[in-house]
C-alpha cells in the first residue's frame, strides 16, 4: 500500500487528529496531516510536484510514522 492510500485510510479512521496542527521543529512551520495528504494526492493525480522543500521533509517524517501505526 502506498503512502497516499495509507494516509487516506488513517484520515478516514481519525478525522479529528488529521486536522490537528503539528510543527516541523526544523523549520518552525505548521502543517496538518490532512493538508500534506491533499498535496500528495494532487501530486499523484496530476503528476506535478505539489510539495515545497519543507513539506518534503514532513512527508519523509510522515512516511516513517505511518509504517509504525
Coordinates of N, CA and C in Angstrom, one line a residue:
X1 N 0.9 -1.2 0.0 CA 0.0 0.0 0.0 C 0.9 1.2 0.0
X2 N 0.6 2.2 -0.9 CA 1.4 3.4 -1.0 C 1.0 4.4 0.1
X3 N 1.9 5.4 0.3 CA 1.7 6.4 1.3 C 0.4 7.1 1.2
X4 N 0.0 7.4 0.0 CA -1.3 8.2 -0.1 C -2.5 7.3 0.3
X5 N -2.5 6.0 0.0 CA -3.5 5.1 0.4 C -3.5 4.9 1.9
X6 N -2.3 4.8 2.5 CA -2.2 4.6 3.9 C -2.7 5.8 4.7
X7 N -2.4 7.0 4.2 CA -2.8 8.2 4.8 C -4.3 8.4 4.7
X8 N -4.9 8.1 3.5 CA -6.3 8.2 3.3 C -7.1 7.3 4.3
X9 N -6.6 6.1 4.5 CA -7.2 5.2 5.4 C -7.1 5.7 6.8
X10 N -5.9 6.2 7.2 CA -5.8 6.8 8.6 C -6.7 8.0 8.8
X11 N -6.7 8.8 7.8 CA -7.6 10.1 7.9 C -9.0 9.7 8.1
X12 N -9.5 8.7 7.4 CA -10.9 8.3 7.5 C -11.2 7.7 8.9
X13 N -10.2 7.1 9.5 CA -10.3 6.5 10.8 C -10.1 7.5 11.9
X14 N -9.4 8.6 11.6 CA -9.0 9.6 12.6 C -9.2 11.0 12.1
X15 N -10.4 11.4 11.7 CA -10.6 12.7 11.0 C -10.2 13.9 11.9
X16 N -10.5 13.8 13.2 CA -10.1 14.9 14.1 C -8.6 15.1 14.2
X17 N -7.9 14.0 14.4 CA -6.5 14.1 14.6 C -5.8 14.5 13.3
X18 N -6.4 14.2 12.1 CA -5.8 14.6 10.8 C -5.8 16.1 10.6
X19 N -6.7 16.8 11.4 CA -6.8 18.2 11.2 C -6.0 19.0 12.3
X20 N -5.4 18.3 13.2 CA -4.7 19.0 14.3 C -3.4 19.5 13.7
X21 N -3.0 20.7 14.1 CA -1.8 21.3 13.6 C -0.6 20.7 14.3
X22 N 0.4 20.5 13.5 CA 1.7 20.0 14.1 C 2.8 20.9 13.6
X23 N 3.9 20.9 14.2 CA 5.0 21.8 13.8 C 6.2 21.0 13.4
X24 N 6.8 21.4 12.3 CA 8.1 20.9 11.9 C 9.1 21.7 12.7
X25 N 9.8 21.1 13.7 CA 10.7 21.8 14.6 C 11.9 22.3 13.8
X26 N 12.3 21.7 12.7 CA 13.4 22.2 12.0 C 13.1 23.5 11.3
X27 N 11.9 23.7 10.8 CA 11.6 24.9 10.1 C 10.7 25.9 10.9
X28 N 10.0 25.3 11.9 CA 9.1 26.1 12.7 C 7.7 26.3 12.0
X29 N 7.5 25.7 10.8 CA 6.3 25.8 10.1 C 5.3 24.8 10.6
X30 N 4.0 25.1 10.6 CA 3.0 24.2 11.0 C 2.3 23.6 9.8
X31 N 1.7 22.4 10.0 CA 1.0 21.7 8.9 C 0.0 20.8 9.6
X32 N -0.9 20.2 8.8 CA -1.7 19.1 9.2 C -1.5 17.9 8.4
X33 N -1.7 16.8 8.9 CA -1.6 15.5 8.1 C -2.5 15.6 6.9
X34 N -3.7 16.1 7.1 CA -4.7 16.1 6.0 C -4.2 17.0 4.9
X35 N -3.6 18.2 5.2 CA -3.1 19.1 4.2 C -1.9 18.5 3.4
X36 N -1.1 17.7 4.1 CA 0.0 17.1 3.4 C -0.6 16.0 2.5
X37 N -1.5 15.2 3.0 CA -2.2 14.2 2.2 C -2.8 14.8 1.0
X38 N -3.5 15.9 1.1 CA -4.2 16.5 -0.1 C -3.2 16.9 -1.1
X39 N -2.0 17.4 -0.7 CA -1.0 17.8 -1.7 C -0.4 16.5 -2.3
X40 N -0.2 15.5 -1.5 CA 0.4 14.2 -2.1 C -0.6 13.6 -3.1
X41 N -1.9 13.7 -2.8 CA -3.0 13.1 -3.6 C -3.0 13.9 -5.0
X42 N -2.9 15.2 -4.9 CA -2.9 16.1 -6.1 C -1.7 15.8 -6.9
X43 N -0.6 15.6 -6.2 CA 0.7 15.3 -6.9 C 0.6 14.0 -7.7
X44 N 0.0 13.0 -7.0 CA -0.2 11.7 -7.6 C -1.1 11.7 -8.8
X45 N -2.2 12.4 -8.7 CA -3.2 12.5 -9.7 C -2.8 13.4 -10.9
X46 N -2.0 14.5 -10.6 CA -1.7 15.4 -11.6 C -0.3 15.2 -12.2
X47 N 0.6 14.4 -11.5 CA 1.9 14.2 -11.9 C 2.8 15.4 -11.8
X48 N 2.4 16.4 -11.1 CA 3.2 17.6 -10.9 C 3.5 17.8 -9.4
X49 N 4.8 18.1 -9.1 CA 5.2 18.2 -7.8 C 4.4 19.3 -7.1
X50 N 3.8 19.0 -5.9 CA 3.0 20.0 -5.2 C 3.6 20.4 -3.9
X51 N 4.6 19.6 -3.4 CA 5.2 19.9 -2.1 C 6.4 20.8 -2.2
X52 N 6.5 21.7 -1.2 CA 7.6 22.5 -1.1 C 8.8 21.7 -0.4
X53 N 9.9 22.3 -0.4 CA 11.1 21.6 0.3 C 10.8 21.2 1.7
X54 N 10.2 22.2 2.4 CA 9.8 22.0 3.8 C 8.8 20.8 3.9
X55 N 7.8 20.8 3.0 CA 6.8 19.7 3.1 C 7.4 18.4 2.7
X56 N 8.4 18.4 1.9 CA 9.1 17.1 1.5 C 9.7 16.5 2.8
X57 N 10.3 17.3 3.6 CA 10.8 16.8 4.9 C 9.7 16.3 5.7
X58 N 8.6 16.9 5.8 CA 7.5 16.4 6.6 C 7.0 15.1 6.0
X59 N 6.9 15.0 4.7 CA 6.5 13.8 4.0 C 7.4 12.6 4.5
X60 N 8.7 12.8 4.5 CA 9.6 11.8 5.0 C 9.3 11.4 6.4
X61 N 9.0 12.3 7.3 CA 8.7 12.1 8.7 C 7.3 11.3 8.8
X62 N 6.4 11.7 8.0 CA 5.1 11.0 7.9 C 5.2 9.6 7.4
X63 N 6.1 9.4 6.4 CA 6.3 8.1 5.8 C 6.8 7.1 6.9
X64 N 7.8 7.6 7.7 CA 8.3 6.8 8.8 C 7.3 6.5 9.8
X65 N 6.5 7.5 10.2 CA 5.5 7.4 11.2 C 4.4 6.4 10.8
X66 N 3.9 6.5 9.6 CA 2.7 5.7 9.2 C 3.1 4.2 9.1
X67 N 4.3 3.9 9.0 CA 4.8 2.5 9.0 C 4.6 1.9 10.4
X68 N 4.7 2.8 11.4 CA 4.6 2.3 12.8 C 3.1 2.2 13.3
X69 N 2.2 2.9 12.6 CA 0.8 2.9 13.0 C 0.1 1.7 12.6

